């Protein structure tokens, strides 16, 4: 059965808007997107104010942990954790997010249940475990290493995989690909929530980073590099990563280098804002709060520079807790678009970040998704108003009349 939706505003996802447009889809693919007067007929016809591509959040973690601490990921019962995440994926889809790139967590497994139709959720492109050096951002620093090893063996939910040296980097990538990873994630600098490392310091040598990218590229899989500090960002760009996550200490020179190399920035302002306001109440340790305060303003300036310099920016929140009462709340993902507008984007640019540019973060796997064009995935939102006038419209799911994922009306 074919479907047609006529819209006053058809937002393609690449920045183009067609007035009095129509999108036609059959099966899982778009068969026509353009002016409504040239659109073919369809079995089912609807009209709307706006039609746009389904949104993406390209930095999520489905962990099932309730408090924002890295330790919880090894102590949580993995069965309970995975059950809890079913709430997160459903909320995300019903708020207009039809796809997500999950950069560490249980997404690979959730995606299998979602694509079988067992649970509702977005299409998840998962990374499996995050590759980190010993003592790096995805290590749990207050645990004895042998104890961590045991926990990693008994828990199916650990977030990180510790690899050191080029051969282990190859093996780390191969292990994630073996589990079904569709993107690879590693930490090129220290982090905020990890205890003893520093966000400015580079993690992994240049050779190790190149090995990770080289191995992923052989399987045509994109690579995401967590990095805050300039040395890590520089090394990751040189290694040929697809995306830089966070980019807190990005400067004008590095922004130019990202433009030159086609490296994408995933800013994750949402997590920084939410942690800044609410983390202390949630028991986030002093060492993490100090690091967070240190980069709160710095990160905002870095994203502004990236926007001004024309770096390709994709939309990602870095949500990593579960449920309705945590510091983050799946379903609120569209708040990041407001932060992007706040930092200098137009509403149209923020929508491109959450559609076309987000699909680019998974490299070759994202070629036929993210925008409304013929032969692309039929992932779209039907809206009762126009988010180009006010980006906050996307935060209220009452404005989303219908959600279509892979050609199926899920709302
Ligand atoms: Zn993250």
CSV table of C-alpha atoms and ligand atoms in Angstrom, one decimal:
chain,number,residue,atom,x,y,z
A,1,UNK,CA,0.0,0.0,0.0
A,2,UNK,CA,1.3,3.5,-0.9
A,3,UNK,CA,0.9,6.6,1.2
A,4,UNK,CA,1.0,10.2,0.3
A,5,UNK,CA,1.2,13.2,2.7
A,6,UNK,CA,0.7,16.7,1.3
A,7,UNK,CA,2.3,19.4,3.3
A,8,UNK,CA,2.3,23.2,3.3
A,9,UNK,CA,6.0,22.9,4.2
A,10,UNK,CA,8.0,19.9,3.2
A,11,UNK,CA,11.4,20.0,5.0
A,12,UNK,CA,13.8,17.7,3.1
A,13,UNK,CA,16.4,17.5,5.8
A,14,UNK,CA,19.2,19.0,3.7
A,15,UNK,CA,18.2,22.6,4.3
A,16,UNK,CA,15.8,22.8,1.4
A,17,UNK,CA,12.1,23.5,2.1
A,18,UNK,CA,9.4,22.9,-0.5
A,19,UNK,CA,6.2,24.9,-0.2
A,20,UNK,CA,3.1,22.9,-1.0
A,21,UNK,CA,5.1,19.7,-1.2
A,22,UNK,CA,4.3,16.0,-1.0
A,23,UNK,CA,6.0,12.9,0.1
A,24,UNK,CA,5.0,9.5,-1.2
A,25,UNK,CA,6.2,6.2,0.3
A,26,UNK,CA,5.7,2.5,-0.2
A,27,UNK,CA,7.2,-0.4,1.7
A,28,UNK,CA,10.1,1.0,3.7
A,29,UNK,CA,11.2,3.6,1.1
A,30,UNK,CA,10.3,7.1,-0.1
A,31,UNK,CA,9.2,6.9,-3.8
A,32,UNK,CA,8.6,10.6,-4.3
A,33,UNK,CA,9.4,13.9,-2.5
A,34,UNK,CA,8.8,17.2,-4.2
A,35,UNK,CA,6.1,19.6,-5.3
A,36,UNK,CA,2.6,18.2,-4.6
A,37,UNK,CA,1.3,19.1,-8.1
A,38,UNK,CA,3.7,16.6,-9.7
A,39,UNK,CA,3.2,13.9,-7.0
A,40,UNK,CA,1.9,10.5,-8.1
A,41,UNK,CA,-1.4,9.2,-6.6
A,42,UNK,CA,-1.4,6.9,-3.6
A,43,UNK,CA,-3.8,4.6,-1.8
A,44,UNK,CA,-3.7,6.6,1.4
A,45,UNK,CA,-3.6,10.4,1.3
A,46,UNK,CA,-3.2,12.8,4.3
A,47,UNK,CA,-2.6,16.6,4.6
A,48,UNK,CA,-0.4,18.3,7.1
A,49,UNK,CA,1.2,21.7,8.0
A,50,UNK,CA,4.7,20.3,7.9
A,51,UNK,CA,6.4,17.0,7.0
A,52,UNK,CA,10.1,16.5,7.9
A,53,UNK,CA,12.5,13.5,8.3
A,54,UNK,CA,12.4,11.6,11.5
A,55,UNK,CA,15.0,13.0,13.9
A,56,UNK,CA,18.3,11.4,15.0
A,57,UNK,CA,20.1,11.5,18.2
A,58,UNK,CA,23.6,10.4,17.3
A,59,UNK,CA,25.1,10.2,20.8
A,60,UNK,CA,23.2,8.0,23.1
A,61,UNK,CA,23.9,5.2,25.6
A,62,UNK,CA,21.3,2.6,26.6
A,63,UNK,CA,22.7,1.4,29.9
A,64,UNK,CA,19.8,0.9,32.2
A,65,UNK,CA,21.6,2.7,35.1
A,66,UNK,CA,19.6,5.2,37.2
A,67,UNK,CA,22.5,7.3,38.6
A,68,UNK,CA,25.0,9.2,36.4
A,69,UNK,CA,28.1,7.2,37.5
A,70,UNK,CA,30.4,5.0,35.5
A,71,UNK,CA,30.6,2.5,38.3
A,72,UNK,CA,26.9,1.7,38.1
A,73,UNK,CA,27.4,0.2,34.7
A,74,UNK,CA,29.3,-2.8,36.2
A,75,UNK,CA,27.2,-3.2,39.3
A,76,UNK,CA,23.7,-2.9,37.8
A,77,UNK,CA,21.9,-6.2,37.2
A,78,UNK,CA,22.1,-6.6,33.4
A,79,UNK,CA,18.7,-8.2,33.2
A,80,UNK,CA,17.0,-5.3,35.1
A,81,UNK,CA,19.0,-2.8,33.1
A,82,UNK,CA,17.9,-4.1,29.7
A,83,UNK,CA,14.2,-4.2,30.8
A,84,UNK,CA,14.5,-0.6,32.0
A,85,UNK,CA,16.0,0.6,28.6
A,86,UNK,CA,12.8,-0.6,26.8
A,87,UNK,CA,11.1,2.5,28.4
A,88,UNK,CA,13.9,4.8,27.0
A,89,UNK,CA,13.7,3.5,23.4
A,90,UNK,CA,10.0,3.7,23.3
A,91,UNK,CA,9.9,7.3,24.7
A,92,UNK,CA,12.5,8.3,22.2
A,93,UNK,CA,10.6,7.0,19.2
A,94,UNK,CA,7.3,8.5,20.4
A,95,UNK,CA,9.0,11.9,20.7
A,96,UNK,CA,10.0,11.9,17.0
A,97,UNK,CA,13.4,10.2,17.0
A,98,UNK,CA,13.3,7.4,14.4
A,99,UNK,CA,17.0,6.7,14.5
A,100,UNK,CA,19.9,6.8,16.9
A,101,UNK,CA,23.6,6.1,16.9
A,102,UNK,CA,24.4,4.6,20.2
A,103,UNK,CA,28.1,5.1,21.1
A,104,UNK,CA,28.5,2.5,23.8
A,105,UNK,CA,25.8,0.4,25.6
A,106,UNK,CA,23.3,-2.3,24.9
A,107,UNK,CA,21.9,-0.8,21.7
A,108,UNK,CA,23.1,-3.7,19.4
A,109,UNK,CA,20.9,-6.1,21.3
A,110,UNK,CA,17.9,-3.7,21.7
A,111,UNK,CA,18.0,-3.1,18.0
A,112,UNK,CA,17.4,-6.8,17.3
A,113,UNK,CA,14.3,-6.8,19.4
A,114,UNK,CA,13.1,-3.6,17.9
A,115,UNK,CA,13.6,-4.7,14.3
A,116,UNK,CA,11.7,-8.0,15.1
A,117,UNK,CA,8.8,-5.8,16.3
A,118,UNK,CA,9.0,-7.1,19.9
A,119,UNK,CA,9.5,-3.6,21.4
A,120,UNK,CA,9.0,-0.1,20.1
A,121,UNK,CA,12.1,2.0,19.5
A,122,UNK,CA,14.2,3.9,17.0
A,123,UNK,CA,16.5,2.2,14.5
A,124,UNK,CA,19.7,1.8,16.6
A,125,UNK,CA,23.1,1.9,15.1
A,126,UNK,CA,25.2,0.6,18.0
A,127,UNK,CA,28.9,0.6,18.8
A,128,UNK,CA,28.9,-2.1,21.4
A,129,UNK,CA,31.6,-1.4,24.0
A,130,UNK,CA,33.7,1.8,24.2
A,131,UNK,CA,37.4,1.2,23.5
A,132,UNK,CA,39.5,2.8,26.2
A,133,UNK,CA,43.1,2.7,27.4
A,134,UNK,CA,43.8,1.2,30.9
A,135,UNK,CA,43.2,4.1,33.2
A,136,UNK,CA,41.3,5.9,30.5
A,137,UNK,CA,37.8,7.4,30.3
A,138,UNK,CA,35.9,4.1,30.1
A,139,UNK,CA,37.9,2.4,32.9
A,140,UNK,CA,36.5,2.3,36.4
A,141,UNK,CA,39.4,3.8,38.3
A,142,UNK,CA,38.5,3.0,41.9
A,143,UNK,CA,38.2,-0.7,41.3
A,144,UNK,CA,41.1,-3.1,41.4
A,145,UNK,CA,41.8,-4.1,37.8
A,146,UNK,CA,41.5,-7.8,38.6
A,147,UNK,CA,38.1,-7.2,40.2
A,148,UNK,CA,37.0,-5.2,37.2
A,149,UNK,CA,38.1,-8.1,35.0
A,150,UNK,CA,35.8,-10.4,36.9
A,151,UNK,CA,32.9,-8.0,36.8
A,152,UNK,CA,33.4,-7.6,33.1
A,153,UNK,CA,33.1,-11.4,32.7
A,154,UNK,CA,30.0,-11.8,34.8
A,155,UNK,CA,28.1,-8.6,33.7
A,156,UNK,CA,26.8,-8.3,30.2
A,157,UNK,CA,26.4,-4.6,30.6
A,158,UNK,CA,29.9,-3.2,31.1
A,159,UNK,CA,30.4,-0.1,29.0
A,160,UNK,CA,34.1,-0.2,28.3
A,161,UNK,CA,36.7,-2.5,26.8
A,162,UNK,CA,40.3,-1.8,27.9
A,163,UNK,CA,42.8,-2.2,25.1
A,164,UNK,CA,46.5,-1.1,25.0
A,165,UNK,CA,48.9,-1.2,22.1
A,166,UNK,CA,48.2,-1.6,18.4
A,167,UNK,CA,47.4,-5.4,18.4
A,168,UNK,CA,44.8,-5.0,21.2
A,169,UNK,CA,43.3,-2.1,19.4
A,170,UNK,CA,42.8,-4.3,16.3
A,171,UNK,CA,41.3,-7.0,18.5
A,172,UNK,CA,39.0,-4.5,20.3
A,173,UNK,CA,37.5,-3.3,17.0
A,174,UNK,CA,37.2,-6.9,15.7
A,175,UNK,CA,35.4,-7.9,18.9
A,176,UNK,CA,32.8,-5.1,18.6
A,177,UNK,CA,32.3,-5.9,14.9
A,178,UNK,CA,31.8,-9.6,15.8
A,179,UNK,CA,29.0,-8.5,18.2
A,180,UNK,CA,27.3,-6.6,15.4
A,181,UNK,CA,28.6,-3.0,15.9
A,182,UNK,CA,27.7,-0.6,13.1
A,183,UNK,CA,30.0,2.1,14.4
A,184,UNK,CA,33.2,2.1,16.6
A,185,UNK,CA,33.7,4.3,19.6
A,186,UNK,CA,36.9,5.1,21.4
A,187,UNK,CA,38.2,7.6,23.9
A,188,UNK,CA,40.8,9.9,22.5
A,189,UNK,CA,41.0,12.0,25.6
A,190,UNK,CA,40.2,11.8,29.3
A,191,UNK,CA,36.7,12.4,30.5
A,192,UNK,CA,34.5,14.3,33.1
A,193,UNK,CA,32.9,11.5,35.1
A,194,UNK,CA,36.0,9.2,35.2
A,195,UNK,CA,38.1,9.8,38.3
A,196,UNK,CA,41.9,10.1,37.7
A,197,UNK,CA,42.2,11.1,34.1
A,198,UNK,CA,42.0,14.6,32.7
A,199,UNK,CA,39.8,15.8,29.8
A,200,UNK,CA,42.6,17.7,28.2
A,201,UNK,CA,45.1,14.8,28.0
A,202,UNK,CA,45.2,12.7,24.9
A,203,UNK,CA,44.4,9.0,25.3
A,204,UNK,CA,45.7,6.3,22.9
A,205,UNK,CA,48.9,7.1,20.9
A,206,UNK,CA,48.6,8.4,17.4
A,207,UNK,CA,49.5,4.8,16.2
A,208,UNK,CA,46.8,3.2,18.3
A,209,UNK,CA,44.2,5.7,17.0
A,210,UNK,CA,45.2,5.0,13.4
A,211,UNK,CA,44.9,1.3,14.0
A,212,UNK,CA,41.4,1.6,15.3
A,213,UNK,CA,40.3,3.7,12.3
A,214,UNK,CA,42.1,1.5,9.9
A,215,UNK,CA,40.5,-1.7,11.2
A,216,UNK,CA,37.0,-0.1,11.3
A,217,UNK,CA,37.5,1.2,7.7
A,218,UNK,CA,38.2,-2.2,6.4
A,219,UNK,CA,34.7,-3.1,7.4
A,220,UNK,CA,33.3,0.2,6.1
A,221,UNK,CA,32.3,1.2,9.6
A,222,UNK,CA,32.5,4.8,10.9
A,223,UNK,CA,34.5,5.8,14.0
A,224,UNK,CA,33.4,8.1,16.8
A,225,UNK,CA,36.1,9.6,19.0
A,226,UNK,CA,35.3,10.9,22.5
A,227,UNK,CA,37.5,14.0,23.0
A,228,UNK,CA,37.5,17.2,25.0
A,229,UNK,CA,41.2,18.4,24.8
A,230,UNK,CA,43.0,19.8,21.8
A,231,UNK,CA,45.8,17.2,21.6
A,232,UNK,CA,43.2,14.3,21.4
A,233,UNK,CA,41.1,16.2,18.9
A,234,UNK,CA,44.1,16.8,16.7
A,235,UNK,CA,45.2,13.2,16.9
A,236,UNK,CA,41.7,11.9,16.1
A,237,UNK,CA,41.3,14.2,13.1
A,238,UNK,CA,44.7,12.9,11.8
A,239,UNK,CA,43.7,9.3,12.4
A,240,UNK,CA,40.7,9.9,10.1
A,241,UNK,CA,37.7,9.5,12.5
A,242,UNK,CA,34.2,10.3,11.3
A,243,UNK,CA,33.1,12.3,14.3
A,244,UNK,CA,34.5,14.2,17.3
A,245,UNK,CA,32.3,13.8,20.4
A,246,UNK,CA,32.0,16.8,22.8
A,247,UNK,CA,35.0,18.8,21.4
A,248,UNK,CA,35.2,21.1,24.5
A,249,UNK,CA,38.6,22.6,23.7
A,250,UNK,CA,38.1,23.0,20.0
A,251,UNK,CA,39.8,26.2,18.7
A,252,UNK,CA,39.7,28.1,15.4
A,253,UNK,CA,42.7,26.1,14.0
A,254,UNK,CA,41.2,22.7,14.8
A,255,UNK,CA,37.8,23.8,13.4
A,256,UNK,CA,39.5,24.7,10.1
A,257,UNK,CA,41.2,21.3,10.2
A,258,UNK,CA,37.8,19.6,10.8
A,259,UNK,CA,36.3,21.4,7.8
A,260,UNK,CA,39.3,20.4,5.6
A,261,UNK,CA,39.1,16.8,6.6
A,262,UNK,CA,35.3,16.6,6.6
A,263,UNK,CA,35.2,15.6,10.3
A,264,UNK,CA,31.8,16.0,12.0
A,265,UNK,CA,31.3,17.5,15.5
A,266,UNK,CA,28.7,16.0,17.8
A,267,UNK,CA,28.4,18.7,20.5
A,268,UNK,CA,26.3,17.0,23.2
A,269,UNK,CA,25.4,20.3,25.0
A,270,UNK,CA,22.4,18.6,26.6
A,271,UNK,CA,24.5,16.4,28.9
A,272,UNK,CA,26.8,19.2,29.9
A,273,UNK,CA,23.8,21.5,30.8
A,274,UNK,CA,21.9,18.7,32.6
A,275,UNK,CA,24.9,17.5,34.6
A,276,UNK,CA,25.9,21.1,35.5
A,277,UNK,CA,22.4,21.8,37.0
A,278,UNK,CA,21.5,18.5,38.5
A,279,UNK,CA,24.5,16.3,39.0
A,280,UNK,CA,25.5,17.3,42.5
A,281,UNK,CA,22.0,16.3,43.8
A,282,UNK,CA,22.4,12.9,42.1
A,283,UNK,CA,25.6,12.2,44.0
A,284,UNK,CA,28.1,12.9,41.3
A,285,UNK,CA,31.5,13.0,43.0
A,286,UNK,CA,33.4,16.3,43.6
A,287,UNK,CA,36.2,15.4,41.2
A,288,UNK,CA,33.7,15.1,38.4
A,289,UNK,CA,31.8,18.3,39.3
A,290,UNK,CA,35.2,20.2,39.4
A,291,UNK,CA,36.0,19.0,35.9
A,292,UNK,CA,32.5,19.8,34.7
A,293,UNK,CA,32.7,23.4,36.0
A,294,UNK,CA,36.1,23.7,34.3
A,295,UNK,CA,34.7,23.1,30.8
A,296,UNK,CA,31.1,24.4,31.0
A,297,UNK,CA,31.8,27.8,29.4
A,298,UNK,CA,34.7,26.5,27.4
A,299,UNK,CA,32.5,23.9,25.6
A,300,UNK,CA,29.9,26.6,24.7
A,301,UNK,CA,32.6,28.8,23.2
A,302,UNK,CA,34.0,25.8,21.3
A,303,UNK,CA,30.7,24.9,19.7
A,304,UNK,CA,30.1,28.6,18.8
A,305,UNK,CA,33.5,28.6,17.0
A,306,UNK,CA,32.6,25.4,15.2
A,307,UNK,CA,29.3,26.8,14.0
A,308,UNK,CA,31.0,30.1,12.8
A,309,UNK,CA,33.7,28.2,11.0
A,310,UNK,CA,31.2,26.0,9.2
A,311,UNK,CA,32.1,22.6,10.8
A,312,UNK,CA,29.6,19.9,9.9
A,313,UNK,CA,27.6,19.5,13.2
A,314,UNK,CA,25.3,16.6,14.0
A,315,UNK,CA,22.8,16.4,16.8
A,316,UNK,CA,23.6,14.3,19.9
A,317,UNK,CA,22.7,14.5,23.6
A,318,UNK,CA,24.9,12.0,25.4
A,319,UNK,CA,21.9,10.7,27.5
A,320,UNK,CA,23.1,7.7,29.5
A,321,UNK,CA,20.7,7.1,32.4
A,322,UNK,CA,17.3,5.4,32.3
A,323,UNK,CA,13.7,6.1,33.2
A,324,UNK,CA,11.5,9.2,33.8
A,325,UNK,CA,13.1,10.4,37.1
A,326,UNK,CA,16.8,10.5,36.2
A,327,UNK,CA,19.1,13.4,35.4
A,328,UNK,CA,18.5,12.7,31.7
A,329,UNK,CA,15.1,11.8,30.2
A,330,UNK,CA,14.7,9.9,27.0
A,331,UNK,CA,12.0,11.7,25.1
A,332,UNK,CA,13.5,15.1,25.8
A,333,UNK,CA,16.2,14.6,23.1
A,334,UNK,CA,14.9,17.6,21.0
A,335,UNK,CA,16.1,20.0,23.7
A,336,UNK,CA,19.6,19.7,22.0
A,337,UNK,CA,18.2,21.5,18.9
A,338,UNK,CA,17.3,24.4,21.1
A,339,UNK,CA,20.8,24.5,22.6
A,340,UNK,CA,22.2,24.4,19.0
A,341,UNK,CA,20.0,27.4,18.0
A,342,UNK,CA,21.1,29.1,21.3
A,343,UNK,CA,24.8,28.7,20.3
A,344,UNK,CA,24.3,30.2,16.8
A,345,UNK,CA,22.4,27.9,14.5
A,346,UNK,CA,19.2,28.8,12.6
A,347,UNK,CA,16.3,26.5,13.3
A,348,UNK,CA,16.8,25.1,9.7
A,349,UNK,CA,20.5,24.3,10.5
A,350,UNK,CA,19.5,22.6,13.7
A,351,UNK,CA,17.1,20.4,11.8
A,352,UNK,CA,19.8,19.5,9.3
A,353,UNK,CA,22.1,18.6,12.2
A,354,UNK,CA,19.4,16.2,13.5
A,355,UNK,CA,18.7,14.7,10.1
A,356,UNK,CA,21.1,14.8,7.2
A,357,UNK,CA,24.3,15.4,9.2
A,358,UNK,CA,23.3,12.8,11.9
A,359,UNK,CA,22.9,10.2,9.2
A,360,UNK,CA,26.4,11.1,8.0
A,361,UNK,CA,27.9,10.0,11.3
A,362,UNK,CA,27.5,6.4,10.5
A,363,UNK,CA,29.4,6.7,7.2
A,364,UNK,CA,28.4,4.4,4.4
A,365,UNK,CA,25.6,2.9,6.4
A,366,UNK,CA,23.9,6.3,6.4
A,367,UNK,CA,23.8,6.9,2.7
A,368,UNK,CA,20.1,6.2,2.1
A,369,UNK,CA,18.6,7.6,5.3
A,370,UNK,CA,18.3,11.0,7.1
A,371,UNK,CA,16.6,13.0,4.3
A,372,UNK,CA,13.4,12.8,2.4
A,373,UNK,CA,14.4,11.9,-1.2
A,374,UNK,CA,13.5,9.1,-3.5
A,375,UNK,CA,14.9,5.7,-2.4
A,376,UNK,CA,15.7,6.9,1.1
A,377,UNK,CA,14.2,5.4,4.3
A,378,UNK,CA,10.6,6.4,4.9
A,379,UNK,CA,11.3,7.8,8.3
A,380,UNK,CA,9.2,11.0,8.8
A,381,UNK,CA,7.3,13.2,11.1
A,382,UNK,CA,3.9,14.8,10.4
A,383,UNK,CA,3.5,18.1,12.3
A,384,UNK,CA,0.6,20.4,13.1
A,385,UNK,CA,3.0,23.5,13.0
A,386,UNK,CA,6.3,24.7,11.5
A,387,UNK,CA,9.4,24.2,13.5
A,388,UNK,CA,11.3,26.6,11.3
A,389,UNK,CA,9.4,29.3,13.0
A,390,UNK,CA,10.1,28.0,16.5
A,391,UNK,CA,12.5,25.1,17.2
A,392,UNK,CA,10.8,24.4,20.5
A,393,UNK,CA,7.8,23.0,18.6
A,394,UNK,CA,9.7,19.8,18.3
A,395,UNK,CA,9.9,19.4,22.1
A,396,UNK,CA,6.2,18.9,22.5
A,397,UNK,CA,5.0,15.5,21.1
A,398,UNK,CA,1.4,16.9,20.9
A,399,UNK,CA,2.7,18.8,17.8
A,400,UNK,CA,3.7,15.5,16.2
A,401,UNK,CA,0.5,14.1,14.6
A,402,UNK,CA,2.1,11.1,13.0
A,403,UNK,CA,5.4,9.3,13.2
A,404,UNK,CA,6.5,7.0,10.4
A,405,UNK,CA,9.4,4.6,10.9
A,406,UNK,CA,10.6,2.5,7.9
A,407,UNK,CA,7.3,3.1,6.2
A,408,UNK,CA,5.1,2.1,9.2
A,409,UNK,CA,2.9,4.5,11.1
A,410,UNK,CA,4.0,4.0,14.7
A,411,UNK,CA,1.8,7.0,15.8
B,1,LIG,ZN1,28.8,9.6,25.7
